mmCIF file of C-alpha atoms in Angstrom:
data_model
loop_
_atom_site.group_PDB
_atom_site.id
_atom_site.type_symbol
_atom_site.label_atom_id
_atom_site.label_comp_id
_atom_site.label_asym_id
_atom_site.label_seq_id
_atom_site.Cartn_x
_atom_site.Cartn_y
_atom_site.Cartn_z
ATOM 1 C CA MET V 1480 0.000 0.000 0.000
ATOM 2 C CA LEU V 1481 1.311 3.412 -0.952
ATOM 3 C CA VAL V 1482 0.239 6.957 -1.738
ATOM 4 C CA VAL V 1483 2.246 8.698 -4.423
ATOM 5 C CA ILE V 1484 2.104 12.462 -3.973
ATOM 6 C CA LEU V 1485 2.973 13.761 -7.416
ATOM 7 C CA MET V 1486 3.780 17.470 -7.671
ATOM 8 C CA GLY V 1487 4.024 19.531 -10.826
ATOM 9 C CA SER V 1488 6.918 21.483 -9.323
ATOM 10 C CA LYS V 1489 8.888 21.809 -6.120
ATOM 11 C CA GLY V 1490 6.816 24.941 -5.444
ATOM 12 C CA ASP V 1491 3.993 22.554 -4.473
ATOM 13 C CA LEU V 1492 6.006 21.053 -1.604
ATOM 14 C CA ASP V 1493 4.256 22.938 1.219
ATOM 15 C CA HIS V 1494 0.882 21.708 -0.037
ATOM 16 C CA ALA V 1495 2.280 18.171 -0.325
ATOM 17 C CA LYS V 1496 3.583 18.280 3.238
ATOM 18 C CA LYS V 1497 0.051 18.944 4.507
ATOM 19 C CA ILE V 1498 -1.132 15.809 2.718
ATOM 20 C CA ALA V 1499 1.821 13.834 4.057
ATOM 21 C CA HIS V 1500 1.100 14.979 7.611
ATOM 22 C CA THR V 1501 -2.378 13.443 7.482
ATOM 23 C CA LEU V 1502 -1.104 10.239 5.877
ATOM 24 C CA GLU V 1503 1.388 9.939 8.733
ATOM 25 C CA LYS V 1504 -1.463 10.109 11.256
ATOM 26 C CA PHE V 1505 -2.951 7.043 9.574
ATOM 27 C CA GLU V 1506 0.480 5.384 9.261
ATOM 28 C CA VAL V 1507 0.066 5.128 5.501
ATOM 29 C CA PRO V 1508 3.346 5.102 3.579
ATOM 30 C CA TYR V 1509 3.859 7.687 0.887
ATOM 31 C CA VAL V 1510 6.455 9.006 -1.511
ATOM 32 C CA MET V 1511 6.749 12.494 -2.941
ATOM 33 C CA ARG V 1512 7.731 12.935 -6.570
ATOM 34 C CA VAL V 1513 8.043 15.905 -8.929
ATOM 35 C CA ALA V 1514 7.249 15.753 -12.639
ATOM 36 C CA SER V 1515 5.420 18.091 -14.978
ATOM 37 C CA ALA V 1516 2.935 16.818 -17.546
ATOM 38 C CA HIS V 1517 3.630 19.922 -19.624
ATOM 39 C CA LYS V 1518 7.418 20.024 -19.379
ATOM 40 C CA ILE V 1519 8.482 16.377 -18.989
ATOM 41 C CA PRO V 1520 5.519 14.091 -19.707
ATOM 42 C CA LEU V 1521 7.763 11.078 -20.258
ATOM 43 C CA LYS V 1522 8.985 11.421 -16.662
ATOM 44 C CA VAL V 1523 5.372 11.307 -15.451
ATOM 45 C CA LEU V 1524 4.884 8.120 -17.459
ATOM 46 C CA GLU V 1525 8.058 6.620 -15.930
ATOM 47 C CA ILE V 1526 6.748 7.369 -12.433
ATOM 48 C CA ILE V 1527 3.358 5.821 -13.198
ATOM 49 C CA LYS V 1528 5.036 2.709 -14.636
ATOM 50 C CA GLU V 1529 7.234 2.420 -11.537
ATOM 51 C CA TYR V 1530 4.193 2.059 -9.249
ATOM 52 C CA GLU V 1531 1.664 0.374 -11.540
ATOM 53 C CA GLU V 1532 2.036 -3.083 -9.972
ATOM 54 C CA LYS V 1533 1.531 -1.792 -6.404
ATOM 55 C CA ASP V 1534 -1.568 -0.947 -4.399
ATOM 56 C CA VAL V 1535 -1.248 2.764 -4.942
ATOM 57 C CA VAL V 1536 -3.346 5.904 -4.920
ATOM 58 C CA TYR V 1537 -1.979 9.001 -6.619
ATOM 59 C CA ILE V 1538 -2.543 12.468 -5.226
ATOM 60 C CA THR V 1539 -1.581 15.050 -7.815
ATOM 61 C CA ILE V 1540 -0.754 18.640 -6.971
ATOM 62 C CA ALA V 1541 -0.622 21.158 -9.784
ATOM 63 C CA GLY V 1542 -2.066 24.584 -10.217
ATOM 64 C CA ARG V 1543 -2.580 26.906 -13.167
ATOM 65 C CA SER V 1544 -3.206 24.685 -16.166
ATOM 66 C CA ASN V 1545 -3.413 21.351 -14.375
ATOM 67 C CA ALA V 1546 -2.516 18.771 -16.994
ATOM 68 C CA LEU V 1547 -0.831 16.579 -14.379
ATOM 69 C CA SER V 1548 -4.012 15.197 -12.822
ATOM 70 C CA GLY V 1549 -5.723 14.302 -16.082
ATOM 71 C CA PHE V 1550 -2.531 13.020 -17.672
ATOM 72 C CA THR V 1551 -1.835 10.793 -14.678
ATOM 73 C CA ASP V 1552 -5.401 9.493 -14.601
ATOM 74 C CA ALA V 1553 -5.420 8.762 -18.335
ATOM 75 C CA ASN V 1554 -2.281 6.641 -17.986
ATOM 76 C CA THR V 1555 -3.059 4.489 -14.956
ATOM 77 C CA THR V 1556 -5.724 2.110 -13.722
ATOM 78 C CA LYS V 1557 -5.150 3.366 -10.186
ATOM 79 C CA PRO V 1558 -7.209 6.054 -8.418
ATOM 80 C CA VAL V 1559 -6.051 9.637 -8.878
ATOM 81 C CA ILE V 1560 -7.019 12.455 -6.531
ATOM 82 C CA ALA V 1561 -6.338 15.974 -7.756
ATOM 83 C CA CYS V 1562 -5.574 18.379 -4.928
ATOM 84 C CA PRO V 1563 -4.630 21.653 -6.596
ATOM 85 C CA PRO V 1564 -3.255 24.436 -4.411
ATOM 86 C CA TYR V 1565 -5.411 27.545 -4.244
ATOM 87 C CA SER V 1566 -3.951 30.584 -5.937
ATOM 88 C CA GLU V 1567 -4.992 34.170 -5.281
ATOM 89 C CA ARG V 1568 -3.117 35.170 -8.433
ATOM 90 C CA PHE V 1569 -5.964 34.169 -10.742
ATOM 91 C CA GLY V 1570 -8.783 34.638 -8.275
ATOM 92 C CA GLY V 1571 -9.236 30.880 -8.043
ATOM 93 C CA VAL V 1572 -10.422 30.462 -11.648
ATOM 94 C CA ASP V 1573 -7.477 28.194 -12.481
ATOM 95 C CA ILE V 1574 -9.397 25.478 -10.588
ATOM 96 C CA PHE V 1575 -11.439 24.930 -13.752
ATOM 97 C CA SER V 1576 -8.443 23.215 -15.386
ATOM 98 C CA THR V 1577 -8.796 20.568 -12.674
ATOM 99 C CA LEU V 1578 -12.582 20.323 -12.681
ATOM 100 C CA ARG V 1579 -13.149 20.076 -16.439
ATOM 101 C CA MET V 1580 -11.675 16.840 -17.758
ATOM 102 C CA PRO V 1581 -12.115 15.229 -21.166
ATOM 103 C CA SER V 1582 -14.237 12.104 -21.557
ATOM 104 C CA GLY V 1583 -12.633 8.984 -20.181
ATOM 105 C CA VAL V 1584 -10.474 10.912 -17.705
ATOM 106 C CA ALA V 1585 -11.764 10.935 -14.138
ATOM 107 C CA PRO V 1586 -9.486 12.150 -11.360
ATOM 108 C CA LEU V 1587 -11.340 13.010 -8.176
ATOM 109 C CA THR V 1588 -10.914 16.621 -7.098
ATOM 110 C CA ILE V 1589 -10.532 17.484 -3.426
ATOM 111 C CA LEU V 1590 -9.302 20.950 -2.568
ATOM 112 C CA GLU V 1591 -8.203 20.506 1.037
ATOM 113 C CA PRO V 1592 -4.978 18.554 1.632
ATOM 114 C CA GLU V 1593 -6.246 16.784 4.771
ATOM 115 C CA GLU V 1594 -9.361 15.585 2.977
ATOM 116 C CA ALA V 1595 -7.385 14.443 -0.078
ATOM 117 C CA ALA V 1596 -5.250 12.297 2.206
ATOM 118 C CA LEU V 1597 -8.351 10.974 3.976
ATOM 119 C CA ALA V 1598 -9.906 10.010 0.629
ATOM 120 C CA ALA V 1599 -6.736 8.122 -0.308
ATOM 121 C CA VAL V 1600 -6.808 6.283 3.025
ATOM 122 C CA LYS V 1601 -10.476 5.370 2.507
ATOM 123 C CA ILE V 1602 -9.705 3.984 -0.945
ATOM 124 C CA LEU V 1603 -6.871 1.886 0.484
ATOM 125 C CA ALA V 1604 -9.141 0.768 3.350
ATOM 126 C CA MET V 1605 -11.205 -1.163 0.823
ATOM 127 C CA LYS V 1606 -8.371 -3.693 0.863
ATOM 128 C CA TYR V 1607 -6.519 -3.013 4.123
ATOM 129 C CA GLU V 1608 -8.703 -3.779 7.142
ATOM 130 C CA ASN V 1609 -6.403 -2.029 9.631
ATOM 131 C CA LEU V 1610 -7.178 1.291 7.974
ATOM 132 C CA LYS V 1611 -10.925 0.910 8.544
ATOM 133 C CA GLU V 1612 -10.455 1.058 12.311
ATOM 134 C CA LYS V 1613 -8.185 4.075 11.998
ATOM 135 C CA ILE V 1614 -10.813 5.869 9.923
ATOM 136 C CA LYS V 1615 -13.523 5.065 12.479
ATOM 137 C CA LYS V 1616 -11.300 6.448 15.236
ATOM 138 C CA TYR V 1617 -10.597 9.581 13.170
ATOM 139 C CA HIS V 1618 -14.323 10.154 12.585
ATOM 140 C CA GLU V 1619 -15.014 9.719 16.291
ATOM 141 C CA GLU V 1620 -12.341 12.299 17.159
ATOM 142 C CA LYS V 1621 -13.941 14.738 14.705
ATOM 143 C CA ARG V 1622 -17.375 14.120 16.256
ATOM 144 C CA LYS V 1623 -15.965 14.783 19.716
ATOM 145 C CA GLU V 1624 -14.436 18.063 18.504
ATOM 146 C CA ILE V 1625 -17.858 19.213 17.291
ATOM 147 C CA GLU V 1626 -19.608 18.098 20.478
ATOM 148 C CA LYS V 1627 -17.032 19.973 22.555
ATOM 149 C CA ALA V 1628 -17.436 23.096 20.419
ATOM 150 C CA ASP V 1629 -21.222 22.896 20.782
ATOM 151 C CA GLU V 1630 -20.931 22.588 24.547
ATOM 152 C CA GLU V 1631 -18.544 25.546 24.728
ATOM 153 C CA VAL V 1632 -20.831 27.718 22.628
ATOM 154 C CA ARG V 1633 -23.909 26.758 24.658
ATOM 155 C CA SER V 1634 -22.097 27.402 27.951
ATOM 156 C CA ASN V 1635 -20.743 30.780 26.897
ATOM 157 C CA GLY V 1636 -23.795 31.862 24.890
#
């Protein structure tokens, strides 16, 4: 089992680290790689080929014109989760390059790094039973956070 965090450039590293942090909480192994579908598409293909025989989920990180997510998805049978970093530069409209994919290309799009990692863990949990219990525990912790917040608001209201 493995999550491949594939970045379009090293500039995406901070975003990737947020994903990695959540994967570490679930004790899910991951690797970080850098390759651009626009600049070195053959390198992306090499990376995909390297992991094709493993139980892997790809999380792709690319902004602007996000060819990486669609290109990766079109060249693997494995799940691909696009997690593009938000950019103020274009007022967020560059997200459309991630949301609008051609027919036959279907990467999932999740904007928040923690949730992208969680989705990858849930996909892997379909095969790895130990992850199911970790997800249940995670959900329970989130429920407790909300219950605590509700209690605090009611008490101070």
